[in-house]
């Protein structure tokens, strides 16, 4: 297997709604990444999207985006793993380049969500027969996890509020973030409306549109495309029972523990070497459980990390450094590609006002459904 590096990135700001069509939005992000790498064609294009068959009535988005780019005769396919689709597409591209099947691979994530039907469409990442049929949605499952956590560990009301506060603060320095212009205070978070008790507005990532892309090449050729390649040191996936109530302990997020261990082992580093963690903060409780399952906090202690300042840009495990899913936005299929672009910017000193001090190693997790798919990647400069 060959070592693989990221040699180009491109994205558009996350917005509540884009007028651009799905094909044009996805193609534009890919074009920007190709321009960044200085290439006008690739051998393979992997497209990540969650819900376009229902949001836009469009399936088969691999050839759709390739067509808009004028790329024909290449490997152009969609890859899907619910909210972790972007990381799944990146992993397929990584394996394709690592195995020598392609030299240059583009990965693009694109999503245009319709708020009118998003709750129903997002629920489809759960078990249709045994969860959705009982009336569950993504937020109702998350509410159950949050209540269970608060009760088991005696977390006071508002104990998780520091997670969205941190994300919104960080997003103020990211011009591509959905909530970049919004000042969100702790009081606003505390007084926000309840969505499904105990989940409140700021415990949720927003429904939005976006597209982001990266270009991968073998590391030995990377400097032909950029002076600042970022290598992918680790890539791993693990699954868990699809229905949350079938898990031995729903608060353990076993898939996150396993995928983290595997990815770090492959990268030959451990948690102490990780300079920052782009976490899948789709919901406050998922941020908290991810910190615990990934080995950055003991069970029941994750929520304290924000209050203690440990996950802030000057802490020992900065997370969501550009606003995360919570405040940059979570256009589902595009999310992991935004995270990756932000990681590349951090590792190459291009993160603007939120630039960390000379980070060398970053970790990213991507959560599919209610943590039935976990994908972890480790990056380095
Ligand atoms: N966080 C902060 N503010 C939010 C927000 C969020 N998650 N969602 C919406 N808002 C803001 C909007 O910007 C808007 O503000 P404005 O009045 O200043 O313009 C206001 O709240 C009303 O927006 P609206 O779109 O009407 O909210 P909504 O009630 O329809 O949606 C949620 C709120 C929480 C239900 C929706 O964001 C949601 O479903 N999120 C979860 C998505 C999800 O499950 N993703 C998959 C994760 S795996």
Coordinates of C-alpha atoms and ligand atoms in Angstrom, one line a residue:
X1 CA 0.0 0.0 0.0
X2 CA 1.2 3.5 -0.8
X3 CA 1.1 6.5 1.6
X4 CA -1.5 9.0 0.6
X5 CA -1.7 12.8 1.1
X6 CA -4.2 15.6 0.6
X7 CA -2.9 17.9 -2.1
X8 CA -5.9 20.2 -2.7
X9 CA -9.0 21.5 -0.9
X10 CA -12.0 23.5 -1.9
X11 CA -15.3 24.5 -0.4
X12 CA -18.1 27.0 -0.5
X13 CA -19.5 28.8 2.6
X14 CA -22.2 26.8 4.4
X15 CA -25.6 28.5 3.9
X16 CA -29.2 28.0 5.0
X17 CA -30.1 27.6 1.3
X18 CA -28.2 27.7 -2.0
X19 CA -29.8 28.7 -5.3
X20 CA -27.2 26.6 -7.1
X21 CA -28.4 23.2 -8.1
X22 CA -26.9 20.0 -6.5
X23 CA -24.8 19.3 -9.6
X24 CA -23.4 22.9 -9.8
X25 CA -22.8 23.1 -6.1
X26 CA -20.9 19.8 -6.0
X27 CA -19.0 20.6 -9.1
X28 CA -18.0 24.1 -7.9
X29 CA -16.4 22.7 -4.7
X30 CA -14.6 20.0 -6.7
X31 CA -13.4 22.6 -9.2
X32 CA -12.0 24.7 -6.3
X33 CA -10.1 21.7 -4.9
X34 CA -8.7 20.8 -8.3
X35 CA -7.6 24.4 -8.8
X36 CA -5.9 24.3 -5.4
X37 CA -4.0 21.2 -6.5
X38 CA -3.3 22.7 -9.9
X39 CA -5.0 19.8 -11.9
X40 CA -7.7 19.8 -14.5
X41 CA -8.5 16.1 -14.3
X42 CA -8.6 13.3 -11.9
X43 CA -8.6 9.5 -12.2
X44 CA -11.5 9.0 -9.8
X45 CA -14.3 11.0 -8.2
X46 CA -16.1 9.8 -5.1
X47 CA -19.2 11.7 -4.2
X48 CA -20.8 11.9 -0.7
X49 CA -24.4 12.8 -0.2
X50 CA -27.1 11.7 2.2
X51 CA -30.5 12.6 1.0
X52 CA -30.6 13.9 -2.6
X53 CA -32.8 11.1 -3.8
X54 CA -35.5 12.5 -1.5
X55 CA -34.5 16.2 -1.2
X56 CA -34.0 16.6 -5.0
X57 CA -35.4 13.4 -6.6
X58 CA -31.9 12.6 -7.8
X59 CA -30.0 9.3 -7.3
X60 CA -26.7 8.4 -9.0
X61 CA -24.7 11.5 -8.1
X62 CA -21.3 10.2 -9.0
X63 CA -21.8 10.6 -12.8
X64 CA -23.9 13.7 -12.1
X65 CA -21.1 15.7 -10.6
X66 CA -18.5 14.3 -13.0
X67 CA -20.7 15.3 -15.9
X68 CA -20.9 18.9 -14.7
X69 CA -17.1 18.9 -14.5
X70 CA -16.7 17.5 -18.0
X71 CA -15.0 14.4 -16.6
X72 CA -15.8 11.2 -18.6
X73 CA -14.4 7.7 -18.6
X74 CA -13.2 8.0 -15.0
X75 CA -14.3 6.1 -11.9
X76 CA -17.2 8.3 -10.6
X77 CA -19.3 6.8 -7.8
X78 CA -21.4 7.8 -4.8
X79 CA -20.4 6.5 -1.3
X80 CA -22.9 6.5 1.5
X81 CA -22.8 5.9 5.3
X82 CA -25.6 8.2 6.6
X83 CA -24.0 11.3 8.4
X84 CA -20.6 9.7 8.0
X85 CA -20.9 9.6 4.2
X86 CA -18.1 12.1 3.6
X87 CA -15.6 10.1 5.7
X88 CA -16.7 6.9 4.0
X89 CA -16.1 8.5 0.6
X90 CA -12.7 9.7 1.7
X91 CA -11.8 6.3 3.0
X92 CA -12.8 4.7 -0.4
X93 CA -10.7 7.3 -2.2
X94 CA -7.8 6.8 0.3
X95 CA -7.9 3.0 -0.4
X96 CA -8.1 3.5 -4.1
X97 CA -5.0 5.7 -4.2
X98 CA -3.2 3.6 -1.6
X99 CA -3.8 0.4 -3.6
X100 CA -2.5 2.0 -6.8
X101 CA -5.9 1.8 -8.6
X102 CA -5.8 5.6 -9.1
X103 CA -3.1 8.3 -8.8
X104 CA -5.4 11.3 -8.3
X105 CA -8.7 11.0 -6.6
X106 CA -11.2 13.7 -5.8
X107 CA -13.7 13.4 -3.0
X108 CA -16.6 15.8 -2.8
X109 CA -19.4 16.1 -0.3
X110 CA -22.5 18.0 -1.3
X111 CA -25.9 18.4 0.4
X112 CA -29.0 20.5 -0.2
X113 CA -31.4 19.9 2.6
X114 CA -35.1 20.8 2.7
X115 CA -36.1 21.8 6.2
X116 CA -39.7 20.8 5.5
X117 CA -38.9 17.1 5.3
X118 CA -35.4 16.9 6.9
X119 CA -36.6 15.3 10.2
X120 CA -38.3 12.5 8.3
X121 CA -35.4 12.0 5.9
X122 CA -32.7 12.1 8.7
X123 CA -34.6 9.5 10.7
X124 CA -33.9 7.0 7.9
X125 CA -30.4 6.6 9.3
X126 CA -32.1 4.7 12.2
X127 CA -33.8 1.3 12.1
X128 CA -36.9 1.7 10.0
X129 CA -38.7 -1.3 11.4
X130 CA -37.8 -1.1 15.0
X131 CA -37.2 2.6 15.7
X132 CA -38.9 4.8 13.1
X133 CA -42.0 2.6 13.2
X134 CA -42.3 3.3 16.9
X135 CA -42.3 7.1 16.2
X136 CA -38.6 7.8 16.8
X137 CA -36.6 10.5 15.0
X138 CA -32.9 11.3 15.3
X139 CA -33.6 14.0 17.9
X140 CA -35.9 11.7 20.0
X141 CA -33.1 9.1 20.2
X142 CA -30.6 11.8 21.1
X143 CA -32.9 13.1 23.8
X144 CA -33.1 9.6 25.3
X145 CA -29.3 9.4 25.3
X146 CA -28.9 12.8 26.8
X147 CA -31.5 12.1 29.6
X148 CA -29.7 8.8 30.4
X149 CA -26.4 10.5 30.6
X150 CA -27.6 13.3 32.8
X151 CA -29.3 10.9 35.2
X152 CA -26.4 8.4 35.4
X153 CA -23.7 11.0 36.0
X154 CA -25.8 13.6 37.8
X155 CA -25.1 16.3 35.3
X156 CA -26.8 19.6 36.3
X157 CA -29.2 21.3 33.9
X158 CA -27.2 23.2 31.3
X159 CA -24.1 21.0 32.1
X160 CA -23.6 20.4 28.3
X161 CA -24.1 24.0 27.3
X162 CA -20.4 24.8 27.0
X163 CA -20.2 22.6 23.9
X164 CA -22.5 24.7 21.7
X165 CA -21.0 27.9 23.3
X166 CA -17.5 26.8 22.3
X167 CA -18.6 25.9 18.8
X168 CA -20.4 29.2 18.3
X169 CA -17.5 31.2 19.6
X170 CA -15.1 29.4 17.3
X171 CA -17.4 29.9 14.3
X172 CA -17.1 33.7 14.7
X173 CA -13.6 33.4 13.1
X174 CA -14.7 31.2 10.2
X175 CA -16.2 33.2 7.4
X176 CA -17.5 29.9 5.8
X177 CA -19.5 29.1 8.9
X178 CA -23.3 29.3 8.8
X179 CA -23.5 31.1 12.1
X180 CA -20.3 33.2 11.6
X181 CA -22.2 36.5 12.1
X182 CA -24.3 35.5 15.1
X183 CA -23.2 36.4 18.6
X184 CA -24.4 33.5 20.8
X185 CA -24.2 34.0 24.5
X186 CA -24.4 31.4 27.3
X187 CA -27.7 33.0 28.3
X188 CA -29.2 32.5 24.8
X189 CA -28.2 28.9 24.9
X190 CA -29.7 28.4 28.4
X191 CA -33.0 30.0 27.5
X192 CA -33.4 28.4 24.0
X193 CA -36.6 26.5 23.2
X194 CA -36.8 22.8 23.8
X195 CA -36.9 20.6 20.7
X196 CA -37.4 17.2 22.4
X197 CA -36.8 17.3 26.2
X198 CA -34.0 17.6 27.4
X199 CA -32.6 18.5 23.9
X200 CA -32.8 22.3 23.3
X201 CA -32.1 24.3 20.1
X202 CA -28.4 24.8 20.7
X203 CA -27.9 21.1 21.4
X204 CA -28.6 20.4 17.7
X205 CA -26.6 21.1 14.6
X206 CA -28.6 23.0 12.0
X207 CA -30.2 22.0 8.7
X208 CA -28.3 23.7 5.9
X209 CA -26.6 23.4 2.4
X210 CA -23.0 23.1 1.5
X211 CA -20.3 21.5 -0.5
X212 CA -16.6 20.7 0.1
X213 CA -13.9 18.7 -1.7
X214 CA -10.4 17.4 -1.4
X215 CA -7.8 15.9 -3.8
X216 CA -5.7 12.9 -2.9
X217 CA -2.4 11.7 -4.4
X218 CA 0.3 9.3 -3.4
X219 CA 2.6 11.0 -0.8
X220 CA 5.6 10.4 -3.0
X221 CA 4.1 12.5 -5.7
X222 CA 2.4 15.1 -3.4
X223 CA 4.9 17.9 -3.8
X224 CA 4.3 18.0 -7.5
X225 CA 0.9 19.5 -6.6
X226 CA 1.4 21.5 -3.4
X227 CA 4.2 22.6 -1.1
X228 CA 2.0 21.8 1.9
X229 CA 0.6 18.2 1.6
X230 CA -1.2 16.7 4.5
X231 CA -0.8 13.0 4.9
X232 CA -3.5 10.6 6.0
X233 CA -1.8 8.5 8.6
X234 CA -4.8 6.5 9.8
X235 CA -8.2 5.5 8.5
X236 CA -10.6 3.1 10.2
X237 CA -14.3 2.2 10.5
X238 CA -16.3 0.3 13.1
X239 CA -20.0 -0.4 13.4
X240 CA -22.4 -1.0 16.3
X241 CA -26.0 -2.3 16.7
X242 CA -28.2 -0.2 14.4
X243 CA -30.9 0.1 17.1
X244 CA -29.5 2.1 20.0
X245 CA -31.5 0.1 22.6
X246 CA -29.9 -3.1 21.4
X247 CA -26.5 -1.9 22.6
X248 CA -25.1 -3.2 25.9
X249 CA -24.5 0.3 27.1
X250 CA -25.8 3.0 24.7
X251 CA -23.6 5.6 26.4
X252 CA -20.4 3.8 25.6
X253 CA -20.3 4.4 21.8
X254 CA -18.2 1.3 21.3
X255 CA -17.9 1.9 17.6
X256 CA -16.1 5.2 18.4
X257 CA -13.7 3.5 20.8
X258 CA -12.8 0.8 18.2
X259 CA -12.4 3.0 15.2
X260 CA -10.3 5.5 17.2
X261 CA -8.1 2.7 18.5
X262 CA -7.6 1.2 15.0
X263 CA -6.9 4.6 13.4
X264 CA -4.4 5.7 16.0
X265 CA -2.7 2.4 15.9
X266 CA -2.4 2.6 12.2
X267 CA -1.0 6.1 12.5
X268 CA 1.4 4.9 15.2
X269 CA 0.4 7.7 17.6
X270 CA -1.9 7.9 20.6
X271 CA -4.3 10.5 22.1
X272 CA -1.5 12.4 23.7
X273 CA 0.0 13.1 20.3
X274 CA -3.3 14.5 18.8
X275 CA -3.0 18.3 18.7
X276 CA -6.6 18.9 17.9
X277 CA -9.8 16.8 17.3
X278 CA -12.4 17.8 14.7
X279 CA -15.3 16.0 16.4
X280 CA -18.7 15.1 15.0
X281 CA -20.6 17.5 17.3
X282 CA -24.0 17.0 15.6
X283 CA -25.6 17.1 19.1
X284 CA -24.1 18.1 22.4
X285 CA -24.4 14.6 23.9
X286 CA -22.6 13.1 20.9
X287 CA -19.7 15.5 21.4
X288 CA -19.6 14.5 25.1
X289 CA -19.8 10.7 24.4
X290 CA -17.3 11.0 21.5
X291 CA -14.7 12.6 23.9
X292 CA -15.2 9.7 26.3
X293 CA -15.3 6.9 23.8
X294 CA -12.2 8.2 21.9
X295 CA -10.2 8.1 25.1
X296 CA -9.9 11.9 25.9
X297 CA -12.1 11.7 29.0
X298 CA -13.3 9.1 31.5
X299 CA -17.0 7.9 31.2
X300 CA -19.1 10.6 32.8
X301 CA -16.4 13.2 32.6
X302 CA -16.6 14.5 29.0
X303 CA -19.0 17.3 29.8
X304 CA -16.5 18.8 32.3
X305 CA -13.8 19.3 29.6
X306 CA -15.5 22.4 28.2
X307 CA -16.0 24.0 31.6
X308 CA -12.4 23.3 32.4
X309 CA -11.3 25.0 29.2
X310 CA -9.5 21.8 27.9
X311 CA -11.3 21.8 24.5
X312 CA -10.9 25.5 23.7
X313 CA -8.3 26.6 21.1
X314 CA -5.7 27.1 23.9
X315 CA -6.6 23.9 25.7
X316 CA -4.9 20.5 25.5
X317 CA -7.6 18.9 23.2
X318 CA -9.0 21.7 21.0
X319 CA -12.2 20.6 19.2
X320 CA -14.5 22.1 16.6
X321 CA -11.8 24.7 16.0
X322 CA -13.7 26.4 13.1
X323 CA -17.2 26.0 14.6
X324 CA -17.8 22.3 14.2
X325 CA -21.0 20.8 12.9
X326 CA -22.9 22.8 15.5
X327 CA -22.0 26.3 14.2
X328 CA -20.1 25.9 10.9
X329 CA -23.1 23.8 10.0
X330 CA -23.9 20.1 9.2
X331 CA -24.8 19.8 5.5
X332 CA -24.8 16.0 6.1
X333 CA -22.9 14.5 3.1
X334 CA -20.5 17.5 2.9
X335 CA -19.7 17.6 6.6
X336 CA -16.6 15.4 6.8
X337 CA -15.1 17.1 3.8
X338 CA -15.6 20.5 5.5
X339 CA -13.9 19.0 8.6
X340 CA -11.0 17.7 6.5
X341 CA -10.6 21.1 4.7
X342 CA -10.4 22.8 8.1
X343 CA -7.9 20.3 9.3
X344 CA -5.7 20.9 6.3
X345 CA -6.0 24.7 6.9
X346 CA -5.0 24.2 10.6
X347 CA -2.1 21.9 9.8
X348 CA -0.8 24.2 7.1
X349 CA -1.1 27.5 9.0
X350 CA -4.1 28.8 7.1
X351 CA -6.8 28.8 9.8
X352 CA -6.9 32.6 10.3
X353 CA -7.8 33.9 13.7
X354 CA -8.4 30.4 15.0
X355 CA -5.0 29.2 14.0
X356 CA -3.6 26.8 16.6
X357 CA 0.1 27.0 17.5
X358 CA 2.0 24.8 15.0
X359 CA -0.2 21.7 15.2
X360 CA 1.2 18.5 13.6
X361 CA -1.4 15.8 14.2
X362 CA -5.1 16.0 13.9
X363 CA -7.9 13.4 14.4
X364 CA -11.4 13.5 13.0
X365 CA -14.4 11.4 13.7
X366 CA -17.5 11.0 11.7
X367 CA -20.7 9.5 13.2
X368 CA -23.3 7.8 11.0
X369 CA -26.8 7.6 12.4
X370 CA -27.0 7.4 16.2
X371 CA -23.4 6.1 16.2
X372 CA -24.0 2.8 14.4
X373 CA -21.2 3.8 12.0
X374 CA -18.0 5.4 13.3
X375 CA -15.2 6.5 11.0
X376 CA -11.9 7.9 12.3
X377 CA -9.1 9.5 10.3
X378 CA -5.7 10.8 11.5
X379 CA -3.8 13.4 9.6
X380 CA -0.3 14.9 9.9
X381 CA 2.1 17.4 8.4
Ligands
LIG1 N1 -28.8 25.9 16.3 C1 -28.9 27.3 16.5 N2 -29.9 28.0 15.9 C2 -30.7 27.4 15.0 C3 -30.6 26.0 14.8 C4 -29.6 25.3 15.5 N3 -29.5 23.9 15.3 N4 -31.6 25.7 13.9 C5 -32.2 26.8 13.6 N5 -31.7 27.8 14.2 C6 -32.1 29.2 14.2 C7 -32.3 29.8 12.8 O1 -31.0 30.3 12.4 C8 -33.3 30.8 13.0 O2 -32.8 31.9 13.6 P1 -33.2 33.4 13.1 O3 -34.7 33.5 13.5 O4 -32.3 34.3 13.9 O5 -33.1 33.4 11.6 C9 -34.2 30.2 14.1 O6 -33.4 29.3 14.8 C10 -35.4 29.4 13.5 O7 -35.0 28.6 12.5 P2 -35.8 27.3 12.0 O8 -35.1 26.8 10.8 O9 -37.3 27.7 11.9 O10 -35.7 26.3 13.2 P3 -36.4 24.9 13.3 O11 -37.2 24.8 14.5 O12 -37.1 24.6 12.0 O13 -35.2 23.9 13.4 C11 -34.1 22.2 14.6 C12 -34.5 23.7 14.5 C13 -33.2 22.0 15.9 C14 -35.3 21.3 14.7 C15 -33.3 21.8 13.4 O14 -32.1 22.6 13.3 C16 -32.9 20.4 13.3 O15 -33.7 19.5 13.0 N6 -31.6 20.0 13.7 C17 -31.1 18.7 13.7 C18 -30.7 18.2 12.4 C19 -30.2 16.8 12.4 O16 -30.8 15.9 13.0 N7 -29.1 16.5 11.8 C20 -28.5 15.2 11.7 C21 -27.6 15.0 12.8 S1 -27.0 13.3 12.8

